[in-house]
Amino acid sequence: MKELGYFVYQIYPKSFLDTTGNGIGDINGIRKKLRYIKGLGFDYIWLTPMYVSPQKDNGYDVADYRKIDPLFGTEHDFDMLIKEATELGLQVMMDMVFNHTSDQHQWFQKALSGDQHYQEYYIWSESPTTWESKFGGGAWEYAPSVGKYYLHLFDKSQPDLNWENENVRKEIYDIVNYWIKRGVKGFRFDVINLISKRYPLVNGEGDGRLEYTDGPRIHEFLTDLRTNTFASDESILTVGEMSSTSITACCKYAGPKRDELDSVFHFHHLKVDYLDMNKWSKDHFDFEMLKDLFKTWQLAMQDAEVVDTLFWSNHDQPRIASRFIAATNAEEQLRKNKMIAMMMYLMRGISYIYQGEEIGMENLKVTSIDDLVDVESINYYNASTDSIADKLAILSQKSRDNGRTPMQWNASGGFSDSTPWLKQNENFTSINVDSQLTDTDSTYSFYQQIINLKKNDNVLIYGKIEFIDDPKLLIYTRTLAGVTYMVITNVWNEEIAYPAKFKNVIINNGCELSGEVIKILPFGSLLIEV
Ligand code: TEU
């Protein structure tokens, strides 16, 4: 399981670097920064969708799976990106969106104009179920030209594909093989555990998710997908994004036989600040839940020999630097950023770090709904009966756009010469790449240190993980061939004492080690050999 030591850098191209001056990041912007990414120690870059798309959901609404959207550059630019990345030792992972297409995809357009062959590519009903869309509202939309409703688990511009139809599955294999031929060495499959719907379609409980999550034919579909595509190349790394999944299902998706996927993303640990599982709530943090989730999932995945993934952020998440307990000054924030990195990336799994996390980029202060572009955020704003002030406060903590604001490259922003497609966080004057590159005590330098430390230490890559119960601290050990490391992390803005004994100190982030007990400052953390 050599991939346990891999580090993947996630790029959201629209917000990475604009080289044409149109306010939108592009492929040539990514090419310019490949050395920056390699310099941090990464093995892969994961690119979120850049295919032709009307951008209703920022590219997760694909209108042509084989074409790069001119918004991001040319086909040649893309080929050069693959070439240059590969030369630097960075493999390219593409994002494949196969639960749904855009309503602008020619399959759906043909379906709407009465072509029965293509109507069978989608899911239709005359009497829709009560399922809810993940973006709010109902999951069915009436198509007058067809006289039926079509299913859309996401936006109404994202009709769900009918995986029961063998023709659809074959189209998908062809698309994956097309990108393999172009030199892609990794795939992230978007909400892939939602593709098998349970028939006959019934309302089911609540929002209906049990009727299509980890559905009856999912393992068969994934095995067939693998056999017909990436099974041909052992070096291809796959990861499935799993929505509301279970440990049991994940142990099959990425089990030791590897006949489906190599690894999985699951999200329970990123809902510990949802009050009663409601995303649109604020000022909540359940530390016990976070601890239990890490322990339960890490141990279960280790026992089942499943490759887990380690991540705090992506383009759907608010910024981790701003989550959980707030820091009250810059010194605390820096310690918090370092603690956050140690807590996550020294566990067992492939690490995924999202652009900007390595410099501690923070959430936006949303002052008006006009600051935001994200369809999910706007739907929430329009549907919620909370006061405007509450809605803006909640969006400042939870909107997906918090994670999508343009990269902060230097003290003048550095993302684009013109107005960015999404407001840049005004704190770019103090939080930016330039100011951190040469500062050995910066968040950037710490991420670089952690990545290189882990990549060169088999204890941190393969070591057995065990958790030590503590009411206030999150503590775990990694052990291999008689060597044991301990990671101690304090998520609170208060000093905590812990009676640890150690042989060596590997990283000390804000701890006093001189007395009988270790004193851990607010947001402090420690990596020791015990
Ligand atoms: O996201 C899947 C998904 O359901 C969530 O991450 C969702 O955005 C979140 O729960 C909302 O609170 C994937 C993509 O990562 C996302 O950007 C797309 O919008 C979505 O699928 C549809 O393709």
Coordinates of C-alpha atoms and ligand atoms in Angstrom, one line a residue:
M1 CA 0.0 0.0 0.0
K2 CA 2.6 2.5 -1.1
E3 CA 0.0 5.1 -1.8
L4 CA -0.5 5.6 2.0
G5 CA 2.4 8.0 1.8
Y6 CA 1.0 10.0 -1.1
F7 CA 0.1 13.7 -0.9
V8 CA -2.4 15.1 -3.4
Y9 CA -2.8 18.9 -4.0
Q10 CA -6.4 19.8 -5.0
I11 CA -6.7 22.6 -7.5
Y12 CA -9.9 24.5 -8.1
P13 CA -8.8 25.9 -11.5
K14 CA -11.3 28.8 -11.6
S15 CA -9.7 30.3 -8.4
F16 CA -6.1 29.3 -8.8
L17 CA -4.3 31.7 -11.1
D18 CA -5.6 33.9 -14.0
T19 CA -3.1 34.5 -16.7
T20 CA -5.5 36.0 -19.3
G21 CA -6.9 38.8 -17.2
N22 CA -10.5 37.7 -17.5
G23 CA -10.9 37.2 -13.7
I24 CA -11.0 33.4 -14.1
G25 CA -8.2 31.0 -13.3
D26 CA -6.8 28.9 -16.2
I27 CA -4.6 26.0 -17.2
N28 CA -1.6 28.2 -17.9
G29 CA -2.0 29.5 -14.4
I30 CA -1.7 26.0 -13.1
R31 CA 1.4 25.4 -15.3
K32 CA 3.1 28.4 -13.8
K33 CA 2.7 27.1 -10.3
L34 CA 3.7 23.4 -10.8
R35 CA 7.1 24.1 -9.2
Y36 CA 5.4 25.7 -6.3
I37 CA 3.3 22.6 -5.7
K38 CA 6.2 20.2 -6.2
G39 CA 8.2 22.3 -3.8
L40 CA 5.8 21.5 -1.1
G41 CA 6.3 17.8 -1.7
F42 CA 3.2 16.7 -3.5
D43 CA 2.9 13.6 -5.7
Y44 CA -0.4 14.4 -7.5
I45 CA -2.5 17.3 -8.5
W46 CA -6.3 16.8 -8.6
L47 CA -8.0 19.1 -10.9
T48 CA -11.7 19.8 -10.4
P49 CA -13.8 19.7 -13.6
M50 CA -12.6 21.8 -16.5
Y51 CA -14.8 20.2 -19.2
V52 CA -17.2 22.2 -21.3
S53 CA -19.9 23.3 -19.0
P54 CA -22.5 26.0 -18.5
Q55 CA -20.9 26.4 -15.0
K56 CA -24.2 26.3 -13.1
D57 CA -22.4 24.2 -10.5
N58 CA -18.9 25.4 -11.4
G59 CA -18.1 22.6 -13.8
Y60 CA -19.9 19.7 -12.0
D61 CA -22.5 20.2 -14.7
V62 CA -20.6 18.6 -17.6
A63 CA -21.8 19.3 -21.2
D64 CA -19.0 17.5 -23.0
Y65 CA -16.8 15.0 -21.1
R66 CA -14.0 15.0 -23.7
K67 CA -13.5 18.8 -24.2
I68 CA -11.6 21.3 -22.1
D69 CA -13.8 24.4 -21.7
P70 CA -12.2 27.3 -23.6
L71 CA -12.8 29.3 -20.3
F72 CA -9.7 27.5 -19.0
G73 CA -7.6 27.3 -22.1
T74 CA -7.0 25.0 -25.1
E75 CA -6.6 21.3 -25.5
H76 CA -2.9 22.0 -26.2
D77 CA -2.6 23.9 -22.9
F78 CA -4.0 20.8 -21.2
D79 CA -1.6 18.4 -22.9
M80 CA 1.3 20.7 -21.9
L81 CA 0.1 20.7 -18.4
I82 CA 0.1 16.9 -18.3
K83 CA 3.6 16.8 -19.9
E84 CA 5.1 19.4 -17.6
A85 CA 3.5 18.0 -14.5
T86 CA 4.7 14.5 -15.3
E87 CA 8.2 15.8 -16.0
L88 CA 8.3 17.3 -12.5
G89 CA 7.1 14.0 -10.9
L90 CA 3.5 15.2 -10.4
Q91 CA 0.7 13.0 -11.7
V92 CA -2.6 14.4 -12.8
M93 CA -5.9 13.3 -11.3
M94 CA -9.1 14.3 -13.1
D95 CA -12.5 14.7 -11.6
M96 CA -15.2 12.5 -13.2
V97 CA -18.8 13.5 -12.8
F98 CA -20.9 10.5 -13.7
N99 CA -23.9 10.6 -11.4
H100 CA -25.4 13.3 -13.6
T101 CA -24.7 15.5 -16.7
S102 CA -25.5 19.1 -17.4
D103 CA -28.9 19.6 -19.0
Q104 CA -26.9 21.1 -21.9
H105 CA -25.2 17.8 -22.6
Q106 CA -26.3 16.6 -26.1
W107 CA -27.6 13.4 -24.5
F108 CA -30.1 15.3 -22.5
Q109 CA -30.9 17.8 -25.3
K110 CA -31.7 14.8 -27.6
A111 CA -33.8 13.3 -24.8
L112 CA -35.8 16.5 -24.5
S113 CA -36.3 16.6 -28.2
G114 CA -38.0 13.2 -28.1
D115 CA -35.1 10.8 -28.9
Q116 CA -36.0 7.6 -27.0
H117 CA -32.5 6.2 -27.1
Y118 CA -31.2 9.2 -25.2
Q119 CA -34.3 9.4 -22.9
E120 CA -33.2 6.0 -21.6
Y121 CA -29.9 7.7 -20.5
Y122 CA -31.8 9.5 -17.7
I123 CA -34.3 8.7 -15.0
W124 CA -38.0 9.7 -15.6
S125 CA -41.2 9.4 -13.7
E126 CA -44.9 10.4 -14.1
S127 CA -45.4 10.4 -10.4
P128 CA -42.2 11.6 -8.7
T129 CA -41.1 10.6 -5.3
T130 CA -40.7 13.1 -2.4
W131 CA -36.9 13.0 -2.5
E132 CA -35.1 16.2 -1.9
S133 CA -32.3 17.7 -3.9
K134 CA -28.9 18.0 -2.1
F135 CA -29.1 21.7 -3.0
G136 CA -32.6 22.2 -1.5
G137 CA -36.1 21.8 -2.9
G138 CA -37.5 18.8 -4.7
A139 CA -35.3 16.3 -6.7
W140 CA -37.6 16.1 -9.8
E141 CA -38.3 18.6 -12.5
Y142 CA -41.1 18.5 -15.1
A143 CA -39.9 18.4 -18.7
P144 CA -43.0 19.6 -20.8
S145 CA -41.6 18.2 -24.1
V146 CA -41.4 14.7 -22.6
G147 CA -44.5 15.0 -20.4
K148 CA -42.5 13.4 -17.5
Y149 CA -40.4 14.5 -14.5
Y150 CA -36.6 13.8 -14.6
L151 CA -34.5 13.1 -11.5
H152 CA -31.8 15.6 -10.3
L153 CA -30.2 14.8 -7.0
F154 CA -28.4 18.1 -7.3
D155 CA -29.4 21.3 -9.3
K156 CA -32.2 21.0 -11.8
S157 CA -29.6 21.7 -14.5
Q158 CA -27.9 18.4 -13.4
P159 CA -30.1 15.5 -14.5
D160 CA -29.2 12.1 -13.0
L161 CA -27.8 9.4 -15.4
N162 CA -29.5 6.0 -15.6
W163 CA -26.7 3.6 -14.8
E164 CA -29.2 0.7 -15.3
N165 CA -28.8 1.3 -19.0
E166 CA -25.8 -0.6 -20.3
N167 CA -25.3 2.1 -23.1
V168 CA -24.7 4.7 -20.4
R169 CA -22.1 2.5 -18.7
K170 CA -20.3 1.9 -22.0
E171 CA -20.3 5.6 -22.7
I172 CA -18.7 6.2 -19.4
Y173 CA -16.0 3.5 -19.9
D174 CA -15.1 5.2 -23.2
I175 CA -14.8 8.6 -21.5
V176 CA -12.5 7.2 -18.8
N177 CA -10.4 5.4 -21.4
Y178 CA -10.1 8.6 -23.4
W179 CA -8.5 10.4 -20.5
I180 CA -6.2 7.5 -19.6
K181 CA -4.9 7.7 -23.2
R182 CA -4.3 11.4 -22.7
G183 CA -2.0 10.7 -19.8
V184 CA -4.2 11.1 -16.8
K185 CA -2.9 9.0 -13.8
G186 CA -5.7 9.4 -11.3
F187 CA -9.5 9.7 -11.1
R188 CA -11.7 11.2 -8.4
F189 CA -15.2 10.0 -9.0
D190 CA -17.8 12.6 -7.9
V191 CA -20.6 11.3 -5.6
I192 CA -20.1 7.9 -7.1
N193 CA -22.0 6.0 -4.4
L194 CA -25.3 7.6 -5.6
I195 CA -25.3 6.1 -9.0
S196 CA -27.3 2.9 -8.2
K197 CA -31.0 3.8 -7.4
R198 CA -33.2 1.3 -5.8
Y199 CA -36.1 0.2 -8.0
P200 CA -39.0 0.6 -7.9
L201 CA -38.5 4.2 -6.9
V202 CA -40.4 4.9 -3.6
N203 CA -40.5 7.9 -1.3
G204 CA -38.5 6.1 1.5
E205 CA -37.6 7.9 4.7
G206 CA -36.8 11.6 5.1
D207 CA -35.2 13.2 2.1
G208 CA -35.0 9.8 0.3
R209 CA -31.3 9.3 0.5
L210 CA -31.5 5.6 1.6
E211 CA -33.1 4.8 -1.8
Y212 CA -30.0 5.7 -3.7
T213 CA -27.0 5.9 -1.4
D214 CA -24.7 2.8 -1.6
G215 CA -27.5 1.3 -3.7
P216 CA -28.2 -2.3 -4.7
R217 CA -26.0 -2.5 -7.8
I218 CA -23.2 -0.1 -6.7
H219 CA -20.5 -2.7 -6.2
E220 CA -21.3 -4.4 -9.5
F221 CA -21.2 -1.0 -11.3
L222 CA -17.8 -0.1 -9.8
T223 CA -16.3 -3.5 -10.5
D224 CA -17.4 -3.3 -14.1
L225 CA -16.1 0.3 -14.4
R226 CA -12.7 -0.8 -13.1
T227 CA -12.5 -3.9 -15.3
N228 CA -13.4 -1.9 -18.4
T229 CA -11.0 1.0 -17.7
F230 CA -8.3 1.7 -15.1
A231 CA -7.7 -2.0 -14.3
S232 CA -5.4 -1.9 -17.3
D233 CA -2.9 0.4 -15.5
E234 CA -1.8 -0.4 -12.0
S235 CA -0.3 3.0 -11.6
I236 CA -3.6 4.8 -11.8
L237 CA -4.9 6.0 -8.4
T238 CA -8.7 6.2 -7.9
V239 CA -10.7 7.8 -5.2
G240 CA -14.5 7.7 -4.9
E241 CA -16.4 10.6 -3.3
M242 CA -18.9 8.9 -1.0
S243 CA -21.9 10.8 0.2
S244 CA -23.5 9.8 3.5
T245 CA -21.8 6.4 3.3
S246 CA -21.1 3.7 5.9
I247 CA -17.9 2.0 7.1
T248 CA -19.3 -1.3 5.7
A249 CA -19.8 0.1 2.3
C250 CA -16.4 1.8 2.2
C251 CA -14.7 -1.4 3.2
K252 CA -16.1 -2.9 0.0
Y253 CA -15.4 0.1 -2.3
A254 CA -11.7 0.1 -1.4
G255 CA -11.2 -3.3 0.2
P256 CA -7.9 -5.2 0.0
K257 CA -9.0 -7.0 -3.2
R258 CA -9.0 -3.6 -4.9
D259 CA -11.6 -4.7 -7.4
E260 CA -13.6 -1.4 -7.2
L261 CA -11.6 1.6 -6.1
D262 CA -8.3 2.3 -4.4
S263 CA -9.6 4.7 -1.8
V264 CA -12.6 6.7 -0.6
F265 CA -13.6 10.1 0.6
H266 CA -16.1 10.2 3.5
F267 CA -17.3 13.3 5.2
H268 CA -18.6 12.5 8.7
H269 CA -15.7 14.4 10.4
L270 CA -16.7 17.5 8.6
K271 CA -20.2 17.6 10.1
V272 CA -19.1 18.0 13.7
D273 CA -20.0 21.6 13.4
Y274 CA -23.5 20.9 12.1
L275 CA -26.1 21.3 14.9
D276 CA -28.4 18.3 14.8
M277 CA -26.9 17.4 11.4
N278 CA -28.2 20.7 9.9
K279 CA -25.4 22.3 7.8
W280 CA -27.0 25.8 8.0
S281 CA -26.4 26.3 11.7
K282 CA -23.6 28.3 13.4
D283 CA -21.2 28.4 16.4
H284 CA -21.3 24.7 17.1
F285 CA -18.5 22.2 17.6
D286 CA -18.7 18.7 19.0
F287 CA -15.2 17.6 20.0
E288 CA -16.4 14.2 21.3
M289 CA -17.9 13.5 18.0
L290 CA -14.7 14.4 16.1
K291 CA -12.6 12.2 18.3
D292 CA -15.0 9.3 18.0
L293 CA -15.2 9.6 14.3
F294 CA -11.5 9.6 13.8
K295 CA -11.0 6.7 16.1
T296 CA -13.9 4.6 14.6
W297 CA -13.1 5.2 11.0
Q298 CA -9.3 5.0 11.2
L299 CA -9.4 1.7 13.2
A300 CA -12.0 0.1 11.0
M301 CA -10.2 1.1 7.8
Q302 CA -6.9 -0.1 9.2
D303 CA -8.4 -3.5 10.3
A304 CA -10.0 -4.0 6.8
E305 CA -6.8 -2.9 5.1
V306 CA -8.6 -0.1 3.3
V307 CA -6.7 3.0 2.1
D308 CA -8.4 5.9 4.0
T309 CA -8.1 9.5 2.9
L310 CA -7.0 12.4 5.1
F311 CA -8.5 15.8 4.4
W312 CA -9.9 18.9 6.1
S313 CA -10.9 20.9 3.1
N314 CA -12.0 20.9 -0.5
H315 CA -14.0 23.2 -2.8
D316 CA -17.3 22.2 -0.9
Q317 CA -16.0 23.0 2.5
P318 CA -15.5 26.2 4.5
R319 CA -11.8 26.9 5.3
I320 CA -10.4 24.7 8.1
A321 CA -8.4 27.6 9.5
S322 CA -11.7 29.2 10.4
R323 CA -13.5 26.1 11.7
F324 CA -14.2 24.8 15.2
I325 CA -12.8 27.0 18.0
A326 CA -11.7 30.5 16.9
A327 CA -8.2 31.8 17.5
T328 CA -8.1 35.3 19.0
N329 CA -4.8 36.6 17.6
A330 CA -2.3 35.9 14.8
E331 CA 0.0 33.9 17.1
E332 CA -2.8 31.5 18.1
Q333 CA -4.0 31.2 14.5
L334 CA -0.6 30.1 13.4
R335 CA -0.4 27.5 16.1
K336 CA -3.9 26.4 15.2
N337 CA -3.0 26.0 11.5
K338 CA 0.0 23.9 12.5
M339 CA -2.1 21.8 15.0
I340 CA -4.7 21.2 12.3
A341 CA -2.1 19.9 9.9
M342 CA -0.5 17.6 12.5
M343 CA -3.8 16.2 13.7
M344 CA -4.9 15.1 10.2
Y345 CA -1.9 14.3 8.1
L346 CA 0.0 12.2 10.6
M347 CA -2.9 9.7 10.7
R348 CA -3.1 6.7 8.3
G349 CA -4.2 7.5 4.8
I350 CA -3.5 9.3 1.5
S351 CA -3.4 13.1 2.3
Y352 CA -5.4 15.6 0.2
I353 CA -4.6 19.2 0.8
Y354 CA -6.8 21.9 -0.9
Q355 CA -5.3 25.0 -2.5
G356 CA -4.8 27.8 0.1
E357 CA -4.9 25.5 3.1
E358 CA -1.1 25.4 3.0
I359 CA -1.1 29.2 3.8
G360 CA -4.0 29.1 6.2
M361 CA -6.6 30.9 4.0
E362 CA -9.7 31.8 5.9
N363 CA -13.5 32.1 5.4
L364 CA -15.0 35.2 3.9
K365 CA -17.0 37.8 5.9
V366 CA -20.1 37.6 3.8
T367 CA -21.8 41.0 3.9
S368 CA -24.4 40.5 1.2
I369 CA -25.7 37.6 -0.7
D370 CA -24.2 39.3 -3.8
D371 CA -20.8 38.3 -2.5
L372 CA -21.6 34.7 -3.3
V373 CA -22.0 32.7 -6.5
D374 CA -22.6 29.1 -5.2
V375 CA -26.0 27.6 -6.2
E376 CA -26.3 25.8 -2.8
S377 CA -25.7 29.0 -0.8
I378 CA -28.1 31.0 -2.9
N379 CA -30.8 28.4 -2.6
Y380 CA -30.4 28.3 1.2
Y381 CA -30.5 32.1 1.4
N382 CA -33.7 32.3 -0.7
A383 CA -35.4 29.4 1.1
S384 CA -34.5 30.2 4.7
T385 CA -36.8 32.2 6.9
D386 CA -34.0 33.2 9.3
S387 CA -33.2 36.9 9.6
I388 CA -30.8 38.3 6.9
A389 CA -28.2 39.0 9.6
D390 CA -28.4 35.4 10.7
K391 CA -28.3 34.0 7.2
L392 CA -25.1 36.1 6.3
A393 CA -23.5 34.9 9.6
I394 CA -24.3 31.3 8.8
L395 CA -23.0 31.7 5.2
S396 CA -19.8 33.2 6.5
Q397 CA -19.2 30.0 8.4
K398 CA -20.7 27.4 6.0
S399 CA -20.9 28.6 2.4
R400 CA -19.0 26.5 -0.1
D401 CA -17.7 29.8 -1.6
N402 CA -15.6 30.3 1.5
G403 CA -13.4 27.6 0.0
R404 CA -13.6 29.0 -3.5
T405 CA -12.3 32.5 -3.1
P406 CA -9.2 33.2 -5.3
M407 CA -5.8 32.0 -4.2
Q408 CA -3.8 34.7 -2.3
W409 CA -0.4 34.7 -4.0
N410 CA 1.0 38.0 -2.8
A411 CA 0.3 41.2 -0.9
S412 CA -1.7 42.7 -3.8
G413 CA -3.8 39.5 -4.2
G414 CA -1.9 38.2 -7.2
F415 CA -4.7 36.1 -8.6
S416 CA -5.8 38.3 -11.5
D417 CA -5.3 41.7 -13.0
S418 CA -9.0 42.2 -13.2
T419 CA -12.0 41.7 -11.0
P420 CA -12.1 38.0 -10.0
W421 CA -15.2 35.9 -10.7
L422 CA -15.7 35.5 -7.0
K423 CA -14.7 38.2 -4.4
Q424 CA -11.2 37.7 -3.0
N425 CA -10.8 37.5 0.7
E426 CA -9.7 41.0 1.8
N427 CA -7.1 39.6 4.2
F428 CA -4.7 38.8 1.3
T429 CA -2.4 41.6 2.5
S430 CA -1.5 39.5 5.5
I431 CA -2.3 36.0 4.3
N432 CA -0.4 35.2 1.1
V433 CA 2.1 32.8 -0.4
D434 CA 4.8 35.4 -1.0
S435 CA 5.1 36.4 2.6
Q436 CA 5.2 32.8 3.8
L437 CA 7.6 31.2 1.3
T438 CA 10.8 32.5 3.0
D439 CA 9.4 32.6 6.5
T440 CA 10.6 29.3 8.2
D441 CA 7.9 29.7 10.9
S442 CA 5.0 30.1 8.5
T443 CA 2.0 27.9 7.9
Y444 CA 3.4 27.2 4.4
S445 CA 6.8 26.1 5.8
F446 CA 5.0 23.9 8.4
Y447 CA 3.0 22.1 5.7
Q448 CA 6.2 21.6 3.7
Q449 CA 7.8 20.2 6.8
I450 CA 4.9 17.8 7.7
I451 CA 4.7 16.5 4.1
N452 CA 8.4 15.8 3.8
L453 CA 8.5 14.3 7.3
K454 CA 5.7 11.9 6.6
K455 CA 6.9 10.9 3.1
N456 CA 10.3 9.9 4.5
D457 CA 9.2 8.0 7.6
N458 CA 7.6 4.6 7.4
V459 CA 6.3 4.8 10.9
L460 CA 4.1 7.7 9.9
I461 CA 3.1 6.0 6.6
Y462 CA 2.6 2.4 7.6
G463 CA 2.7 2.5 11.4
K464 CA -0.3 1.0 13.3
I465 CA -2.6 3.7 14.6
E466 CA -4.0 3.6 18.1
F467 CA -6.0 6.2 19.9
I468 CA -5.6 7.3 23.6
D469 CA -8.7 8.5 25.3
D470 CA -8.5 11.9 26.8
P471 CA -11.4 14.3 27.6
K472 CA -9.7 17.4 26.2
L473 CA -7.0 16.3 23.8
L474 CA -6.9 14.3 20.7
I475 CA -4.0 11.8 21.0
Y476 CA -2.9 8.9 18.8
T477 CA 0.2 6.8 18.4
R478 CA 1.8 5.3 15.3
T479 CA 3.9 2.2 15.8
L480 CA 6.2 0.2 13.4
A481 CA 9.0 -2.2 14.2
G482 CA 9.3 -1.2 17.8
V483 CA 9.2 2.6 17.2
T484 CA 6.3 4.5 18.5
Y485 CA 5.4 8.1 17.9
M486 CA 2.7 10.0 19.7
V487 CA 0.7 12.9 18.3
I488 CA -0.9 15.2 20.9
T489 CA -3.3 18.0 19.7
N490 CA -5.2 20.7 21.6
V491 CA -8.2 22.1 19.7
W492 CA -9.1 24.5 22.5
N493 CA -8.1 28.1 23.2
E494 CA -6.9 27.2 26.7
E495 CA -3.7 25.7 28.1
I496 CA -3.9 21.9 28.9
A497 CA -1.4 19.8 30.9
Y498 CA -0.6 16.2 29.9
P499 CA 1.7 13.8 31.8
A500 CA 3.6 12.3 28.8
K501 CA 7.0 10.7 28.9
F502 CA 9.1 10.8 25.7
K503 CA 12.4 9.8 24.2
N504 CA 12.6 12.4 21.5
V505 CA 10.8 15.5 20.5
I506 CA 10.2 15.6 16.7
I507 CA 7.8 18.6 16.5
N508 CA 7.0 21.0 19.2
N509 CA 4.2 23.4 18.3
G510 CA 3.6 25.5 21.4
C511 CA 4.3 23.1 24.3
E512 CA 6.4 23.6 27.4
L513 CA 8.3 20.4 28.1
S514 CA 10.5 21.3 31.1
G515 CA 8.5 20.1 34.1
E516 CA 6.8 16.8 35.1
V517 CA 3.9 17.4 32.8
I518 CA 3.8 18.8 29.3
K519 CA 2.0 22.2 29.1
I520 CA 0.2 22.6 25.9
L521 CA -0.6 26.1 25.0
P522 CA -4.0 27.0 23.3
F523 CA -4.1 25.2 19.9
G524 CA -0.7 23.6 20.6
S525 CA 0.5 20.2 19.4
L526 CA 3.3 17.8 19.7
L527 CA 4.9 14.9 17.9
I528 CA 7.2 12.8 20.1
E529 CA 8.8 9.4 20.1
V530 CA 7.7 7.6 23.2
Ligands
TEU1 O1 -20.3 17.2 -4.0 C1 -21.1 16.2 -3.4 C2 -21.9 16.7 -2.2 O2 -23.0 16.3 -2.0 C3 -21.4 17.7 -1.2 O3 -20.1 17.8 -1.1 C4 -22.2 18.9 -1.3 O4 -21.6 19.9 -2.0 C5 -22.4 19.3 0.1 O5 -22.9 18.3 0.8 C6 -23.3 20.4 0.2 O6 -23.5 20.8 1.5 C7 -19.9 16.9 -5.2 C8 -19.0 18.0 -5.7 O7 -17.8 18.0 -4.9 C9 -19.7 19.3 -5.6 O8 -18.9 20.5 -5.9 C10 -20.8 19.2 -6.6 O9 -21.7 20.4 -6.5 C11 -21.7 18.0 -6.4 O10 -20.9 16.8 -6.2 C12 -22.5 17.7 -7.6 O11 -21.7 17.3 -8.6

